[in-house]
Amino acid sequence: MNRVLILDFGSQFTQLIARRFREKKVYCEILPANADYAEIRSFKPSALILSGGPHSVFDSEAPQADSKILDLGKPILGICYGMQWMAQALGGKVHPADNREYGLMEIRIEQKNSALLSSWAKATMNTWMSHGDEVVELPEGFSPVARSEDGSLAIMEDPKRKLFALQFHPEVTHTDHGIKYFERFLELANVQADWDLGDFAAEKIKEIQAQVGGTDYAICALSGGVDSSVAATLVEKALPGRLDCLYIDSGLQREGESEEVMHNFEDTGLRVALVDAREEFLTALTGKMDPEDKRKTIGRLFIEIFEREAKRIGKQYGTVEPIRWMVQGTLYPDVIESLPPPGRGGFSSTIKSHHNVGGLPERMNLKLIEPLRELFKDEVRSLGYQLGVPEEILGRHPFPGPGLAIRCLGEATKERLDVLRAADKLYIDMLKESGHYDKIWQAGVILLPVSTVGVMGDSRTYENPVALRAVTSDDGMTANWYPFPPDLLGRISTRIINEVKGVNRVVYDVSTKPPATIEWE
Ligand code: XMP
């Protein structure tokens, strides 16, 4: 299989570069730019990409890659800082530019027979730039291909050595024909599109079998969401009959959710035990008002219950501690996010994964199986379809681990949770009926801890308002509020106020993230 290696100099777009290659069905991974040369070689890259980054090559902390990568004989594409680093490392000259170029910039092609641009490029094209330095002297063997309006070098290439560099960001949608730069680079690099999820499942299954061996058991905390469901399904195929899943009903789930999750898993072959811990959670949350206190209480209790139930299941198998593995649905964006940011501790190549169930594996002395850690969310969904994971699971909005407790502002009592659950059900059902659910990344209702005056029939009411939240997003890191048709908002409001006892006002949250967050607590 062809493999592209992206060396990350700290750009906020590095993940986007990886996405672009995966979309083209080319397998790629990201390593910190200063990864060991041995590690880079052992990855056996078919081609390399040098990402952009926030630094100037003149900064004392400017990230450096091992210049031996330039002698690997592999095709390389440098982007922004990656171009400047490449130019400098090969004996060219970089200077601080007179004018910082930021945003949309037109480039003009000055070399008609460029290898990289071949026949697809136009004489002038828009690009998206963000840089303060520029290459003023090309390294030997390179020729200038394009310049920006003020004459700065925008593209250089050395087709003989298959080294190419762009001063702008082709991975960003604002750059005209951005994907064409990548396609042509892959063509010149002789990298075929051979990344296939079909093979992925079969290979992962073999890998898990080799990793776990023939006797150990594994356990998985199943939330009912996409990631843990697909991860568990894959591991069950690798270790038939040796995986136990725990679904903990905390009483903080949405209306009918536990029944729905258990129903969804009925015919999947997964062994799922439902743990009814509703009373335990409610008791622990009594009197807790502070969001952090609520989160910590829920997290701690979750760990205690999981540990207790895992031990109970382990005992069934007779031998001492037969469960040695824990399955987690860690995704590639979580892995990338865990890379230390440049300038703060540098680019260490130890990659830690995020643990959704914080601390559990260490505490229970469990080793991790993370079968999705190379995949992006949409790839996990495709894999889920291939593995026969029910559609109801794959199309679900994300839902936070602490559940409705963090949408029930103030104390999360049974009564208040029930009000919130009723409003949430109405809202989500109406989103599904109106066809908006699948266009929204995440939606939910928030119960506010204040009372407002209303009038119902001839009587005064003094009840709680709820806020509706619906956002579009790629990954939850940034989000925009969803532009509902006003009449739908109106109908949702009327139904919630009329049908949910205890609510007399509905407001819609029109805040973006940042500066707000998706959840209110
Ligand atoms: P925020 O509120 O930080 O949320 O904008 C971003 C995404 O993360 C989810 N979220 C959580 N998920 N445990 C989780 O598993 C948590 O403690 C948690 N807090 C927020 C949130 O629902 C949104 O999708």
mmCIF file of C-alpha atoms in Angstrom, residues 35-359:
data_model
loop_
_atom_site.group_PDB
_atom_site.id
_atom_site.type_symbol
_atom_site.label_atom_id
_atom_site.label_comp_id
_atom_site.label_asym_id
_atom_site.label_seq_id
_atom_site.Cartn_x
_atom_site.Cartn_y
_atom_site.Cartn_z
ATOM 1 C CA ALA A 35 10.398 12.889 14.487
ATOM 2 C CA ASP A 36 13.459 10.634 14.513
ATOM 3 C CA TYR A 37 14.885 9.934 11.109
ATOM 4 C CA ALA A 38 14.735 6.214 11.944
ATOM 5 C CA GLU A 39 11.012 6.497 12.678
ATOM 6 C CA ILE A 40 10.435 8.319 9.395
ATOM 7 C CA ARG A 41 12.335 5.666 7.449
ATOM 8 C CA SER A 42 10.559 2.831 9.153
ATOM 9 C CA PHE A 43 7.217 4.349 8.103
ATOM 10 C CA LYS A 44 8.401 3.628 4.532
ATOM 11 C CA PRO A 45 6.768 6.706 3.009
ATOM 12 C CA SER A 46 6.018 6.707 -0.711
ATOM 13 C CA ALA A 47 6.062 10.515 -0.539
ATOM 14 C CA LEU A 48 6.323 13.248 2.086
ATOM 15 C CA ILE A 49 4.464 16.469 2.786
ATOM 16 C CA LEU A 50 5.988 19.234 4.872
ATOM 17 C CA SER A 51 3.172 21.185 6.490
ATOM 18 C CA GLY A 52 2.946 24.878 7.226
ATOM 19 C CA GLY A 53 3.489 26.233 10.709
ATOM 20 C CA PRO A 54 3.090 29.342 12.833
ATOM 21 C CA HIS A 55 6.829 30.054 13.137
ATOM 22 C CA SER A 56 9.287 32.039 11.084
ATOM 23 C CA VAL A 57 12.381 30.070 10.058
ATOM 24 C CA PHE A 58 14.304 32.822 11.884
ATOM 25 C CA ASP A 59 12.695 32.091 15.273
ATOM 26 C CA SER A 60 15.026 30.566 17.816
ATOM 27 C CA GLU A 61 12.378 27.927 18.437
ATOM 28 C CA ALA A 62 11.650 27.354 14.750
ATOM 29 C CA PRO A 63 10.814 23.663 14.361
ATOM 30 C CA GLN A 64 13.356 21.644 12.414
ATOM 31 C CA ALA A 65 13.087 18.351 10.613
ATOM 32 C CA ASP A 66 16.075 16.083 10.053
ATOM 33 C CA SER A 67 17.521 17.315 6.742
ATOM 34 C CA LYS A 68 18.372 13.703 5.816
ATOM 35 C CA ILE A 69 14.752 13.363 4.706
ATOM 36 C CA LEU A 70 15.694 15.450 1.675
ATOM 37 C CA ASP A 71 18.112 12.707 0.608
ATOM 38 C CA LEU A 72 15.626 9.867 0.999
ATOM 39 C CA GLY A 73 14.992 10.062 -2.721
ATOM 40 C CA LYS A 74 11.260 10.352 -2.071
ATOM 41 C CA PRO A 75 9.012 12.987 -3.665
ATOM 42 C CA ILE A 76 8.351 15.892 -1.289
ATOM 43 C CA LEU A 77 5.791 18.682 -1.317
ATOM 44 C CA GLY A 78 6.499 21.611 1.015
ATOM 45 C CA ILE A 79 3.659 23.913 2.029
ATOM 46 C CA CYS A 80 4.202 27.460 3.392
ATOM 47 C CA TYR A 81 6.672 27.048 6.301
ATOM 48 C CA GLY A 82 7.448 23.643 4.772
ATOM 49 C CA MET A 83 8.559 25.427 1.583
ATOM 50 C CA GLN A 84 10.741 27.860 3.493
ATOM 51 C CA TRP A 85 12.323 25.132 5.588
ATOM 52 C CA MET A 86 12.990 23.109 2.443
ATOM 53 C CA ALA A 87 14.516 26.103 0.633
ATOM 54 C CA GLN A 88 16.782 26.906 3.549
ATOM 55 C CA ALA A 89 17.831 23.300 4.141
ATOM 56 C CA LEU A 90 18.791 22.920 0.468
ATOM 57 C CA GLY A 91 20.936 26.067 0.372
ATOM 58 C CA GLY A 92 18.384 28.630 -0.829
ATOM 59 C CA LYS A 93 17.685 31.925 0.940
ATOM 60 C CA VAL A 94 14.656 33.019 2.920
ATOM 61 C CA HIS A 95 14.000 36.628 3.954
ATOM 62 C CA PRO A 96 11.376 38.370 6.003
ATOM 63 C CA ALA A 97 8.958 39.701 3.350
ATOM 64 C CA ASP A 98 8.324 43.442 2.988
ATOM 65 C CA ASN A 99 4.597 42.794 3.132
ATOM 66 C CA ARG A 100 3.067 39.974 5.066
ATOM 67 C CA GLU A 101 0.718 38.083 2.732
ATOM 68 C CA TYR A 102 -2.442 37.004 4.466
ATOM 69 C CA GLY A 103 -5.725 35.792 3.002
ATOM 70 C CA LEU A 104 -6.705 35.516 -0.647
ATOM 71 C CA MET A 105 -3.797 36.218 -3.010
ATOM 72 C CA GLU A 106 -3.691 35.896 -6.763
ATOM 73 C CA ILE A 107 -0.720 34.067 -8.239
ATOM 74 C CA ARG A 108 0.569 34.377 -11.778
ATOM 75 C CA ILE A 109 2.136 31.420 -13.567
ATOM 76 C CA GLU A 110 5.478 32.276 -15.085
ATOM 77 C CA GLN A 111 6.624 28.816 -16.144
ATOM 78 C CA LYS A 112 4.210 27.401 -18.698
ATOM 79 C CA ASN A 113 5.749 23.909 -18.813
ATOM 80 C CA SER A 114 5.854 23.344 -15.042
ATOM 81 C CA ALA A 115 5.680 19.660 -14.069
ATOM 82 C CA LEU A 116 3.422 20.335 -11.105
ATOM 83 C CA LEU A 117 0.986 22.585 -12.924
ATOM 84 C CA SER A 118 1.090 20.609 -16.205
ATOM 85 C CA SER A 119 -1.989 21.419 -18.241
ATOM 86 C CA TRP A 120 -4.596 21.965 -15.551
ATOM 87 C CA ALA A 121 -3.566 25.377 -14.248
ATOM 88 C CA LYS A 122 -4.860 28.757 -15.424
ATOM 89 C CA ALA A 123 -2.598 31.791 -16.028
ATOM 90 C CA THR A 124 -3.763 33.369 -12.767
ATOM 91 C CA MET A 125 -5.373 31.637 -9.805
ATOM 92 C CA ASN A 126 -6.507 32.524 -6.299
ATOM 93 C CA THR A 127 -4.664 31.017 -3.371
ATOM 94 C CA TRP A 128 -4.933 31.314 0.380
ATOM 95 C CA MET A 129 -1.727 32.513 2.041
ATOM 96 C CA SER A 130 -0.533 33.272 5.522
ATOM 97 C CA HIS A 131 3.166 34.039 5.739
ATOM 98 C CA GLY A 132 5.664 36.685 6.751
ATOM 99 C CA ASP A 133 8.833 35.238 5.169
ATOM 100 C CA GLU A 134 9.548 34.478 1.528
ATOM 101 C CA VAL A 135 12.045 32.474 -0.501
ATOM 102 C CA VAL A 136 14.314 34.995 -2.249
ATOM 103 C CA GLU A 137 16.987 32.656 -3.613
ATOM 104 C CA LEU A 138 16.079 29.256 -4.952
ATOM 105 C CA PRO A 139 18.140 26.219 -4.035
ATOM 106 C CA GLU A 140 20.170 24.665 -6.836
ATOM 107 C CA GLY A 141 18.120 22.642 -9.292
ATOM 108 C CA PHE A 142 14.866 24.520 -8.569
ATOM 109 C CA SER A 143 13.037 26.806 -10.928
ATOM 110 C CA PRO A 144 10.398 29.432 -10.122
ATOM 111 C CA VAL A 145 6.917 28.453 -11.313
ATOM 112 C CA ALA A 146 4.591 31.178 -10.046
ATOM 113 C CA ARG A 147 4.660 34.480 -8.167
ATOM 114 C CA SER A 148 2.096 36.416 -6.213
ATOM 115 C CA GLU A 149 0.886 39.881 -7.237
ATOM 116 C CA ASP A 150 3.748 41.632 -5.454
ATOM 117 C CA GLY A 151 6.364 39.357 -6.984
ATOM 118 C CA SER A 152 6.950 36.940 -4.067
ATOM 119 C CA LEU A 153 7.772 33.397 -5.050
ATOM 120 C CA ALA A 154 4.620 31.290 -4.751
ATOM 121 C CA ILE A 155 5.629 27.945 -6.336
ATOM 122 C CA MET A 156 9.036 26.379 -6.960
ATOM 123 C CA GLU A 157 9.944 22.938 -8.248
ATOM 124 C CA ASP A 158 12.796 20.602 -9.003
ATOM 125 C CA PRO A 159 11.036 17.927 -11.066
ATOM 126 C CA LYS A 160 14.210 15.859 -11.452
ATOM 127 C CA ARG A 161 14.423 15.260 -7.701
ATOM 128 C CA LYS A 162 10.606 15.423 -7.434
ATOM 129 C CA LEU A 163 10.773 18.257 -4.929
ATOM 130 C CA PHE A 164 7.913 20.771 -5.056
ATOM 131 C CA ALA A 165 6.905 23.653 -2.833
ATOM 132 C CA LEU A 166 3.969 26.027 -2.462
ATOM 133 C CA GLN A 167 3.929 29.252 -0.477
ATOM 134 C CA PHE A 168 0.137 28.955 -0.063
ATOM 135 C CA HIS A 169 -2.256 26.387 1.379
ATOM 136 C CA PRO A 170 -3.794 24.051 -1.228
ATOM 137 C CA GLU A 171 -5.620 22.143 1.537
ATOM 138 C CA VAL A 172 -7.852 25.163 2.280
ATOM 139 C CA THR A 173 -11.003 25.442 0.189
ATOM 140 C CA HIS A 174 -10.350 29.129 -0.618
ATOM 141 C CA THR A 175 -7.434 28.094 -2.845
ATOM 142 C CA ASP A 176 -8.684 27.602 -6.430
ATOM 143 C CA HIS A 177 -8.364 23.958 -7.533
ATOM 144 C CA GLY A 178 -6.486 23.194 -4.292
ATOM 145 C CA ILE A 179 -6.998 19.458 -4.686
ATOM 146 C CA LYS A 180 -5.372 19.542 -8.164
ATOM 147 C CA TYR A 181 -1.983 20.398 -6.641
ATOM 148 C CA PHE A 182 -2.228 17.274 -4.508
ATOM 149 C CA GLU A 183 -3.523 15.101 -7.368
ATOM 150 C CA ARG A 184 -0.702 16.162 -9.683
ATOM 151 C CA PHE A 185 1.882 15.733 -6.930
ATOM 152 C CA LEU A 186 0.632 12.185 -6.297
ATOM 153 C CA GLU A 187 0.758 11.484 -10.019
ATOM 154 C CA LEU A 188 4.353 12.720 -10.274
ATOM 155 C CA ALA A 189 5.222 10.787 -7.122
ATOM 156 C CA ASN A 190 3.682 7.674 -8.644
ATOM 157 C CA VAL A 191 1.481 7.195 -5.573
ATOM 158 C CA GLN A 192 -1.658 5.197 -6.360
ATOM 159 C CA ALA A 193 -5.003 5.589 -4.608
ATOM 160 C CA ASP A 194 -5.103 2.187 -2.934
ATOM 161 C CA TRP A 195 -6.347 2.920 0.583
ATOM 162 C CA ASP A 196 -9.375 0.747 1.001
ATOM 163 C CA LEU A 197 -11.465 0.377 4.117
ATOM 164 C CA GLY A 198 -12.390 -3.138 3.014
ATOM 165 C CA ASP A 199 -8.817 -4.203 3.545
ATOM 166 C CA PHE A 200 -8.661 -2.140 6.690
ATOM 167 C CA ALA A 201 -11.208 -4.278 8.538
ATOM 168 C CA ALA A 202 -9.570 -7.571 7.556
ATOM 169 C CA GLU A 203 -6.089 -6.318 8.430
ATOM 170 C CA LYS A 204 -7.208 -4.803 11.731
ATOM 171 C CA ILE A 205 -8.858 -8.058 12.742
ATOM 172 C CA LYS A 206 -5.600 -9.949 12.142
ATOM 173 C CA GLU A 207 -3.670 -7.284 14.020
ATOM 174 C CA ILE A 208 -5.979 -7.477 17.056
ATOM 175 C CA GLN A 209 -5.739 -11.277 17.067
ATOM 176 C CA ALA A 210 -1.947 -11.082 17.047
ATOM 177 C CA GLN A 211 -1.963 -8.394 19.730
ATOM 178 C CA VAL A 212 -4.326 -10.142 22.160
ATOM 179 C CA GLY A 213 -3.437 -13.783 21.576
ATOM 180 C CA GLY A 214 -5.735 -16.753 21.911
ATOM 181 C CA THR A 215 -6.996 -16.694 25.491
ATOM 182 C CA ASP A 216 -7.399 -13.193 26.960
ATOM 183 C CA TYR A 217 -10.760 -11.447 27.259
ATOM 184 C CA ALA A 218 -11.555 -7.831 26.492
ATOM 185 C CA ILE A 219 -14.061 -5.341 27.825
ATOM 186 C CA CYS A 220 -15.593 -2.196 26.343
ATOM 187 C CA ALA A 221 -17.606 0.688 27.752
ATOM 188 C CA LEU A 222 -20.346 1.115 25.195
ATOM 189 C CA SER A 223 -22.017 4.516 25.060
ATOM 190 C CA GLY A 224 -24.315 3.654 22.182
ATOM 191 C CA GLY A 225 -22.545 6.251 20.023
ATOM 192 C CA VAL A 226 -20.727 5.707 16.736
ATOM 193 C CA ASP A 227 -17.127 5.268 17.877
ATOM 194 C CA SER A 228 -17.486 2.785 20.718
ATOM 195 C CA SER A 229 -20.078 0.791 18.735
ATOM 196 C CA VAL A 230 -17.876 0.411 15.657
ATOM 197 C CA ALA A 231 -14.774 -0.336 17.755
ATOM 198 C CA ALA A 232 -16.619 -3.032 19.721
ATOM 199 C CA THR A 233 -18.081 -4.584 16.568
ATOM 200 C CA LEU A 234 -14.639 -4.866 15.004
ATOM 201 C CA VAL A 235 -13.080 -6.380 18.127
ATOM 202 C CA GLU A 236 -15.920 -8.899 18.463
ATOM 203 C CA LYS A 237 -15.140 -10.066 14.930
ATOM 204 C CA ALA A 238 -11.485 -10.481 15.902
ATOM 205 C CA LEU A 239 -12.150 -12.179 19.253
ATOM 206 C CA PRO A 240 -15.519 -13.902 18.864
ATOM 207 C CA GLY A 241 -17.116 -14.547 22.244
ATOM 208 C CA ARG A 242 -14.239 -12.926 24.137
ATOM 209 C CA LEU A 243 -15.581 -9.377 24.355
ATOM 210 C CA ASP A 244 -17.945 -8.089 27.006
ATOM 211 C CA CYS A 245 -19.562 -4.685 26.632
ATOM 212 C CA LEU A 246 -20.975 -2.642 29.460
ATOM 213 C CA TYR A 247 -23.674 -0.085 28.899
ATOM 214 C CA ILE A 248 -24.116 1.959 32.055
ATOM 215 C CA ASP A 249 -27.556 3.511 32.420
ATOM 216 C CA SER A 250 -26.789 6.586 34.490
ATOM 217 C CA GLY A 251 -30.294 8.015 34.314
ATOM 218 C CA LEU A 252 -28.686 10.947 32.499
ATOM 219 C CA GLN A 253 -29.503 9.668 29.036
ATOM 220 C CA ARG A 254 -32.247 10.924 26.801
ATOM 221 C CA GLU A 255 -35.804 9.616 26.703
ATOM 222 C CA GLY A 256 -35.894 5.957 25.694
ATOM 223 C CA GLU A 257 -32.168 5.964 24.960
ATOM 224 C CA SER A 258 -31.165 2.954 27.044
ATOM 225 C CA GLU A 259 -33.933 0.804 25.585
ATOM 226 C CA GLU A 260 -33.031 2.013 22.106
ATOM 227 C CA VAL A 261 -29.319 1.265 22.552
ATOM 228 C CA MET A 262 -30.005 -2.218 23.910
ATOM 229 C CA HIS A 263 -32.485 -2.829 21.089
ATOM 230 C CA ASN A 264 -29.987 -1.632 18.471
ATOM 231 C CA PHE A 265 -27.437 -4.142 19.707
ATOM 232 C CA GLU A 266 -29.861 -7.066 19.942
ATOM 233 C CA ASP A 267 -28.971 -8.734 16.670
ATOM 234 C CA THR A 268 -25.405 -7.561 16.308
ATOM 235 C CA GLY A 269 -23.775 -10.506 18.077
ATOM 236 C CA LEU A 270 -22.272 -8.209 20.718
ATOM 237 C CA ARG A 271 -22.682 -9.303 24.333
ATOM 238 C CA VAL A 272 -23.890 -6.157 26.073
ATOM 239 C CA ALA A 273 -24.723 -6.000 29.773
ATOM 240 C CA LEU A 274 -26.940 -3.135 30.903
ATOM 241 C CA VAL A 275 -26.001 -1.813 34.320
ATOM 242 C CA ASP A 276 -28.810 0.075 35.978
ATOM 243 C CA ALA A 277 -26.978 2.740 37.967
ATOM 244 C CA ARG A 278 -29.668 5.439 37.863
ATOM 245 C CA GLU A 279 -30.111 5.651 41.625
ATOM 246 C CA GLU A 280 -26.381 5.755 42.270
ATOM 247 C CA PHE A 281 -25.881 8.695 39.924
ATOM 248 C CA LEU A 282 -28.879 10.654 41.213
ATOM 249 C CA THR A 283 -27.763 10.187 44.795
ATOM 250 C CA ALA A 284 -24.212 11.261 44.020
ATOM 251 C CA LEU A 285 -25.450 14.380 42.201
ATOM 252 C CA THR A 286 -27.734 15.518 45.002
ATOM 253 C CA GLY A 287 -26.963 19.097 45.987
ATOM 254 C CA LYS A 288 -24.232 19.470 43.354
ATOM 255 C CA MET A 289 -24.550 22.787 41.516
ATOM 256 C CA ASP A 290 -21.076 23.480 40.199
ATOM 257 C CA PRO A 291 -20.460 22.217 36.631
ATOM 258 C CA GLU A 292 -16.968 20.910 37.356
ATOM 259 C CA ASP A 293 -18.135 19.233 40.535
ATOM 260 C CA LYS A 294 -20.932 17.543 38.571
ATOM 261 C CA ARG A 295 -18.573 16.370 35.835
ATOM 262 C CA LYS A 296 -16.037 15.000 38.308
ATOM 263 C CA THR A 297 -18.696 13.218 40.337
ATOM 264 C CA ILE A 298 -20.093 11.562 37.202
ATOM 265 C CA GLY A 299 -16.621 10.594 35.933
ATOM 266 C CA ARG A 300 -15.571 9.093 39.269
ATOM 267 C CA LEU A 301 -18.775 7.113 39.654
ATOM 268 C CA PHE A 302 -18.568 5.863 36.097
ATOM 269 C CA ILE A 303 -15.090 4.492 36.769
ATOM 270 C CA GLU A 304 -16.147 2.851 40.044
ATOM 271 C CA ILE A 305 -19.158 1.164 38.456
ATOM 272 C CA PHE A 306 -17.229 0.031 35.411
ATOM 273 C CA GLU A 307 -14.492 -1.451 37.576
ATOM 274 C CA ARG A 308 -16.989 -3.245 39.797
ATOM 275 C CA GLU A 309 -18.959 -4.683 36.864
ATOM 276 C CA ALA A 310 -15.832 -5.689 34.957
ATOM 277 C CA LYS A 311 -14.643 -7.656 37.981
ATOM 278 C CA ARG A 312 -18.045 -9.334 38.258
ATOM 279 C CA ILE A 313 -17.900 -10.380 34.612
ATOM 280 C CA GLY A 314 -14.272 -11.484 34.919
ATOM 281 C CA LYS A 315 -15.163 -13.869 37.734
ATOM 282 C CA GLN A 316 -17.514 -15.749 35.386
ATOM 283 C CA TYR A 317 -14.535 -16.925 33.408
ATOM 284 C CA GLY A 318 -12.975 -18.728 36.351
ATOM 285 C CA THR A 319 -9.276 -18.007 35.965
ATOM 286 C CA VAL A 320 -7.602 -15.086 37.772
ATOM 287 C CA GLU A 321 -8.230 -11.721 36.023
ATOM 288 C CA PRO A 322 -8.876 -13.094 32.525
ATOM 289 C CA ILE A 323 -9.900 -9.642 31.256
ATOM 290 C CA ARG A 324 -6.674 -7.948 30.282
ATOM 291 C CA TRP A 325 -7.783 -5.622 27.493
ATOM 292 C CA MET A 326 -9.989 -2.624 27.144
ATOM 293 C CA VAL A 327 -11.435 -1.470 23.820
ATOM 294 C CA GLN A 328 -11.616 2.256 23.143
ATOM 295 C CA GLY A 329 -13.010 4.158 20.183
ATOM 296 C CA THR A 330 -10.158 6.695 20.002
ATOM 297 C CA LEU A 331 -10.122 8.400 16.573
ATOM 298 C CA TYR A 332 -7.245 9.878 14.594
ATOM 299 C CA PRO A 333 -8.181 13.517 15.380
ATOM 300 C CA ASP A 334 -7.877 12.624 19.110
ATOM 301 C CA VAL A 335 -4.428 11.193 18.425
ATOM 302 C CA ILE A 336 -3.341 14.286 16.496
ATOM 303 C CA GLU A 337 -4.761 16.613 19.131
ATOM 304 C CA SER A 338 -2.606 14.877 21.685
ATOM 305 C CA LEU A 339 0.575 15.824 19.835
ATOM 306 C CA PRO A 340 2.364 18.382 21.962
ATOM 307 C CA PRO A 341 1.958 21.836 20.425
ATOM 308 C CA PRO A 342 5.060 23.380 18.871
ATOM 309 C CA GLY A 343 6.930 25.774 21.094
ATOM 310 C CA ARG A 344 5.501 24.197 24.242
ATOM 311 C CA GLY A 345 7.682 21.240 25.009
ATOM 312 C CA GLY A 346 8.472 20.925 21.298
ATOM 313 C CA PHE A 347 7.528 18.072 19.069
ATOM 314 C CA SER A 348 7.881 15.016 21.199
ATOM 315 C CA SER A 349 7.086 11.897 19.255
ATOM 316 C CA THR A 350 5.351 10.179 22.132
ATOM 317 C CA ILE A 351 1.741 10.172 21.086
ATOM 318 C CA LYS A 352 -0.761 9.780 23.898
ATOM 319 C CA SER A 353 -4.362 9.045 23.209
ATOM 320 C CA HIS A 354 -7.329 10.748 24.800
ATOM 321 C CA HIS A 355 -9.187 8.479 27.159
ATOM 322 C CA ASN A 356 -12.916 8.985 27.192
ATOM 323 C CA VAL A 357 -13.104 7.028 30.406
ATOM 324 C CA GLY A 358 -10.232 8.867 32.063
ATOM 325 C CA GLY A 359 -7.753 6.788 33.984
#
